[in-house]
């Protein structure tokens, strides 16, 4: 009999990846934790958070906040990927 030493977390991650559900789980995490990660003010003006093909689409109603995101895109991407636990985001698109 073969011994299996993978943890349950590893098995679930592999399963999600095989069924291509990992990006959907990451999007759900983004939507659920957005206010905590980005703050109440940013959350107030951010709508339609969508993750598709490693691109994060954000609709931001405030020109000031949109401008701040434009200047700090890479930092935002790095911080969100860190919070998500993997490189799910490679590009940030502001609508």
mmCIF file with all atom_site columns, C-alpha atoms in Angstrom:
data_model
loop_
_atom_site.group_PDB
_atom_site.id
_atom_site.type_symbol
_atom_site.label_atom_id
_atom_site.label_alt_id
_atom_site.label_comp_id
_atom_site.label_asym_id
_atom_site.label_entity_id
_atom_site.label_seq_id
_atom_site.pdbx_PDB_ins_code
_atom_site.Cartn_x
_atom_site.Cartn_y
_atom_site.Cartn_z
_atom_site.occupancy
_atom_site.B_iso_or_equiv
_atom_site.pdbx_formal_charge
_atom_site.auth_seq_id
_atom_site.auth_comp_id
_atom_site.auth_asym_id
_atom_site.auth_atom_id
_atom_site.pdbx_PDB_model_num
ATOM 1  C CA . UNK A 1 1  ? 0.000   0.000  0.000   1.00 0.00 ? 1  UNK A CA 1
ATOM 2  C CA . UNK A 1 2  ? 1.277   3.439  -0.930  1.00 0.00 ? 2  UNK A CA 1
ATOM 3  C CA . UNK A 1 3  ? 1.814   6.046  1.770   1.00 0.00 ? 3  UNK A CA 1
ATOM 4  C CA . UNK A 1 4  ? 0.371   9.493  1.176   1.00 0.00 ? 4  UNK A CA 1
ATOM 5  C CA . UNK A 1 5  ? 2.035   12.297 3.106   1.00 0.00 ? 5  UNK A CA 1
ATOM 6  C CA . UNK A 1 6  ? 0.264   15.330 1.610   1.00 0.00 ? 6  UNK A CA 1
ATOM 7  C CA . UNK A 1 7  ? -1.578  17.576 4.015   1.00 0.00 ? 7  UNK A CA 1
ATOM 8  C CA . UNK A 1 8  ? -5.254  18.243 3.515   1.00 0.00 ? 8  UNK A CA 1
ATOM 9  C CA . UNK A 1 9  ? -4.486  21.862 2.577   1.00 0.00 ? 9  UNK A CA 1
ATOM 10 C CA . UNK A 1 10 ? -2.107  20.710 -0.167  1.00 0.00 ? 10 UNK A CA 1
ATOM 11 C CA . UNK A 1 11 ? -4.677  18.276 -1.513  1.00 0.00 ? 11 UNK A CA 1
ATOM 12 C CA . UNK A 1 12 ? -7.373  20.969 -1.603  1.00 0.00 ? 12 UNK A CA 1
ATOM 13 C CA . UNK A 1 13 ? -5.050  23.443 -3.359  1.00 0.00 ? 13 UNK A CA 1
ATOM 14 C CA . UNK A 1 14 ? -4.144  20.814 -5.940  1.00 0.00 ? 14 UNK A CA 1
ATOM 15 C CA . UNK A 1 15 ? -7.797  19.934 -6.462  1.00 0.00 ? 15 UNK A CA 1
ATOM 16 C CA . UNK A 1 16 ? -8.775  23.588 -6.933  1.00 0.00 ? 16 UNK A CA 1
ATOM 17 C CA . UNK A 1 17 ? -5.928  24.076 -9.401  1.00 0.00 ? 17 UNK A CA 1
ATOM 18 C CA . UNK A 1 18 ? -6.805  20.944 -11.377 1.00 0.00 ? 18 UNK A CA 1
ATOM 19 C CA . UNK A 1 19 ? -10.430 22.028 -11.701 1.00 0.00 ? 19 UNK A CA 1
ATOM 20 C CA . UNK A 1 20 ? -9.388  25.638 -12.376 1.00 0.00 ? 20 UNK A CA 1
ATOM 21 C CA . UNK A 1 21 ? -11.281 26.937 -9.388  1.00 0.00 ? 21 UNK A CA 1
ATOM 22 C CA . UNK A 1 22 ? -8.326  28.581 -7.644  1.00 0.00 ? 22 UNK A CA 1
ATOM 23 C CA . UNK A 1 23 ? -8.851  31.926 -9.401  1.00 0.00 ? 23 UNK A CA 1
ATOM 24 C CA . UNK A 1 24 ? -12.535 31.931 -8.416  1.00 0.00 ? 24 UNK A CA 1
ATOM 25 C CA . UNK A 1 25 ? -11.621 31.268 -4.811  1.00 0.00 ? 25 UNK A CA 1
ATOM 26 C CA . UNK A 1 26 ? -9.065  34.109 -4.978  1.00 0.00 ? 26 UNK A CA 1
ATOM 27 C CA . UNK A 1 27 ? -11.735 36.456 -6.373  1.00 0.00 ? 27 UNK A CA 1
ATOM 28 C CA . UNK A 1 28 ? -14.123 35.489 -3.581  1.00 0.00 ? 28 UNK A CA 1
ATOM 29 C CA . UNK A 1 29 ? -11.368 36.176 -1.029  1.00 0.00 ? 29 UNK A CA 1
ATOM 30 C CA . UNK A 1 30 ? -10.668 39.560 -2.628  1.00 0.00 ? 30 UNK A CA 1
ATOM 31 C CA . UNK A 1 31 ? -14.321 40.548 -2.482  1.00 0.00 ? 31 UNK A CA 1
ATOM 32 C CA . UNK A 1 32 ? -14.747 39.288 1.059   1.00 0.00 ? 32 UNK A CA 1
ATOM 33 C CA . UNK A 1 33 ? -11.599 40.918 2.512   1.00 0.00 ? 33 UNK A CA 1
ATOM 34 C CA . UNK A 1 34 ? -11.288 44.014 0.289   1.00 0.00 ? 34 UNK A CA 1
ATOM 35 C CA . UNK A 1 35 ? -12.342 46.520 2.963   1.00 0.00 ? 35 UNK A CA 1
ATOM 36 C CA . UNK A 1 36 ? -10.043 44.983 5.567   1.00 0.00 ? 36 UNK A CA 1
ATOM 37 C CA . UNK A 1 37 ? -7.051  44.930 3.193   1.00 0.00 ? 37 UNK A CA 1
ATOM 38 C CA . UNK A 1 38 ? -7.593  48.294 1.477   1.00 0.00 ? 38 UNK A CA 1
ATOM 39 C CA . UNK A 1 39 ? -9.452  50.339 4.089   1.00 0.00 ? 39 UNK A CA 1
ATOM 40 C CA . UNK A 1 40 ? -12.950 51.767 4.414   1.00 0.00 ? 40 UNK A CA 1
ATOM 41 C CA . UNK A 1 41 ? -12.358 54.809 2.210   1.00 0.00 ? 41 UNK A CA 1
ATOM 42 C CA . UNK A 1 42 ? -11.033 52.818 -0.745  1.00 0.00 ? 42 UNK A CA 1
ATOM 43 C CA . UNK A 1 43 ? -13.816 50.268 -0.249  1.00 0.00 ? 43 UNK A CA 1
ATOM 44 C CA . UNK A 1 44 ? -16.450 53.017 -0.358  1.00 0.00 ? 44 UNK A CA 1
ATOM 45 C CA . UNK A 1 45 ? -15.409 54.066 -3.871  1.00 0.00 ? 45 UNK A CA 1
ATOM 46 C CA . UNK A 1 46 ? -14.529 50.633 -5.297  1.00 0.00 ? 46 UNK A CA 1
ATOM 47 C CA . UNK A 1 47 ? -17.080 48.530 -7.169  1.00 0.00 ? 47 UNK A CA 1
ATOM 48 C CA . UNK A 1 48 ? -17.044 45.474 -9.440  1.00 0.00 ? 48 UNK A CA 1
ATOM 49 C CA . UNK A 1 49 ? -13.948 43.673 -8.168  1.00 0.00 ? 49 UNK A CA 1
ATOM 50 C CA . UNK A 1 50 ? -13.246 40.969 -10.759 1.00 0.00 ? 50 UNK A CA 1
ATOM 51 C CA . UNK A 1 51 ? -10.284 38.661 -11.280 1.00 0.00 ? 51 UNK A CA 1
ATOM 52 C CA . UNK A 1 52 ? -9.868  37.036 -14.692 1.00 0.00 ? 52 UNK A CA 1
ATOM 53 C CA . UNK A 1 53 ? -6.752  35.597 -16.331 1.00 0.00 ? 53 UNK A CA 1
ATOM 54 C CA . UNK A 1 54 ? -4.487  37.116 -13.642 1.00 0.00 ? 54 UNK A CA 1
ATOM 55 C CA . UNK A 1 55 ? -5.961  40.579 -14.316 1.00 0.00 ? 55 UNK A CA 1
ATOM 56 C CA . UNK A 1 56 ? -7.710  42.406 -11.492 1.00 0.00 ? 56 UNK A CA 1
ATOM 57 C CA . UNK A 1 57 ? -10.443 44.717 -12.780 1.00 0.00 ? 57 UNK A CA 1
ATOM 58 C CA . UNK A 1 58 ? -11.594 47.499 -10.454 1.00 0.00 ? 58 UNK A CA 1
ATOM 59 C CA . UNK A 1 59 ? -14.242 50.145 -11.001 1.00 0.00 ? 59 UNK A CA 1
ATOM 60 C CA . UNK A 1 60 ? -13.281 53.141 -8.876  1.00 0.00 ? 60 UNK A CA 1
ATOM 61 C CA . UNK A 1 61 ? -15.614 56.148 -8.617  1.00 0.00 ? 61 UNK A CA 1
ATOM 62 C CA . UNK A 1 62 ? -13.099 58.566 -7.089  1.00 0.00 ? 62 UNK A CA 1
ATOM 63 C CA . UNK A 1 63 ? -10.557 60.163 -9.421  1.00 0.00 ? 63 UNK A CA 1
ATOM 64 C CA . UNK A 1 64 ? -8.223  60.801 -6.469  1.00 0.00 ? 64 UNK A CA 1
ATOM 65 C CA . UNK A 1 65 ? -8.208  57.150 -5.391  1.00 0.00 ? 65 UNK A CA 1
ATOM 66 C CA . UNK A 1 66 ? -7.938  55.998 -9.009  1.00 0.00 ? 66 UNK A CA 1
ATOM 67 C CA . UNK A 1 67 ? -4.882  58.234 -9.425  1.00 0.00 ? 67 UNK A CA 1
ATOM 68 C CA . UNK A 1 68 ? -3.296  56.770 -6.272  1.00 0.00 ? 68 UNK A CA 1
ATOM 69 C CA . UNK A 1 69 ? -3.839  53.262 -7.660  1.00 0.00 ? 69 UNK A CA 1
ATOM 70 C CA . UNK A 1 70 ? -2.217  54.284 -10.951 1.00 0.00 ? 70 UNK A CA 1
ATOM 71 C CA . UNK A 1 71 ? 0.947   55.382 -9.127  1.00 0.00 ? 71 UNK A CA 1
ATOM 72 C CA . UNK A 1 72 ? 1.122   52.352 -6.851  1.00 0.00 ? 72 UNK A CA 1
ATOM 73 C CA . UNK A 1 73 ? -0.073  49.506 -9.095  1.00 0.00 ? 73 UNK A CA 1
ATOM 74 C CA . UNK A 1 74 ? 2.886   47.198 -8.479  1.00 0.00 ? 74 UNK A CA 1
ATOM 75 C CA . UNK A 1 75 ? 2.763   47.695 -4.720  1.00 0.00 ? 75 UNK A CA 1
ATOM 76 C CA . UNK A 1 76 ? -0.975  46.967 -4.669  1.00 0.00 ? 76 UNK A CA 1
ATOM 77 C CA . UNK A 1 77 ? -0.465  43.833 -6.794  1.00 0.00 ? 77 UNK A CA 1
ATOM 78 C CA . UNK A 1 78 ? 2.351   42.594 -4.549  1.00 0.00 ? 78 UNK A CA 1
ATOM 79 C CA . UNK A 1 79 ? 0.397   43.228 -1.353  1.00 0.00 ? 79 UNK A CA 1
ATOM 80 C CA . UNK A 1 80 ? -2.771  41.564 -2.623  1.00 0.00 ? 80 UNK A CA 1
ATOM 81 C CA . UNK A 1 81 ? -0.846  38.531 -3.912  1.00 0.00 ? 81 UNK A CA 1
ATOM 82 C CA . UNK A 1 82 ? 0.804   38.267 -0.497  1.00 0.00 ? 82 UNK A CA 1
ATOM 83 C CA . UNK A 1 83 ? -2.602  38.352 1.217   1.00 0.00 ? 83 UNK A CA 1
ATOM 84 C CA . UNK A 1 84 ? -3.971  35.748 -1.222  1.00 0.00 ? 84 UNK A CA 1
ATOM 85 C CA . UNK A 1 85 ? -0.976  33.479 -0.669  1.00 0.00 ? 85 UNK A CA 1
ATOM 86 C CA . UNK A 1 86 ? -0.012  33.107 -4.347  1.00 0.00 ? 86 UNK A CA 1
ATOM 87 C CA . UNK A 1 87 ? 0.553   35.123 -7.525  1.00 0.00 ? 87 UNK A CA 1
ATOM 88 C CA . UNK A 1 88 ? -3.042  35.379 -8.725  1.00 0.00 ? 88 UNK A CA 1
ATOM 89 C CA . UNK A 1 89 ? -2.695  38.976 -9.955  1.00 0.00 ? 89 UNK A CA 1
ATOM 90 C CA . UNK A 1 90 ? -0.200  40.157 -12.563 1.00 0.00 ? 90 UNK A CA 1
ATOM 91 C CA . UNK A 1 91 ? -2.025  43.220 -13.880 1.00 0.00 ? 91 UNK A CA 1
ATOM 92 C CA . UNK A 1 92 ? -4.333  45.840 -12.383 1.00 0.00 ? 92 UNK A CA 1
ATOM 93 C CA . UNK A 1 93 ? -6.913  47.410 -14.695 1.00 0.00 ? 93 UNK A CA 1
ATOM 94 C CA . UNK A 1 94 ? -8.875  50.419 -13.494 1.00 0.00 ? 94 UNK A CA 1
ATOM 95 C CA . UNK A 1 95 ? -12.252 51.075 -15.050 1.00 0.00 ? 95 UNK A CA 1
#
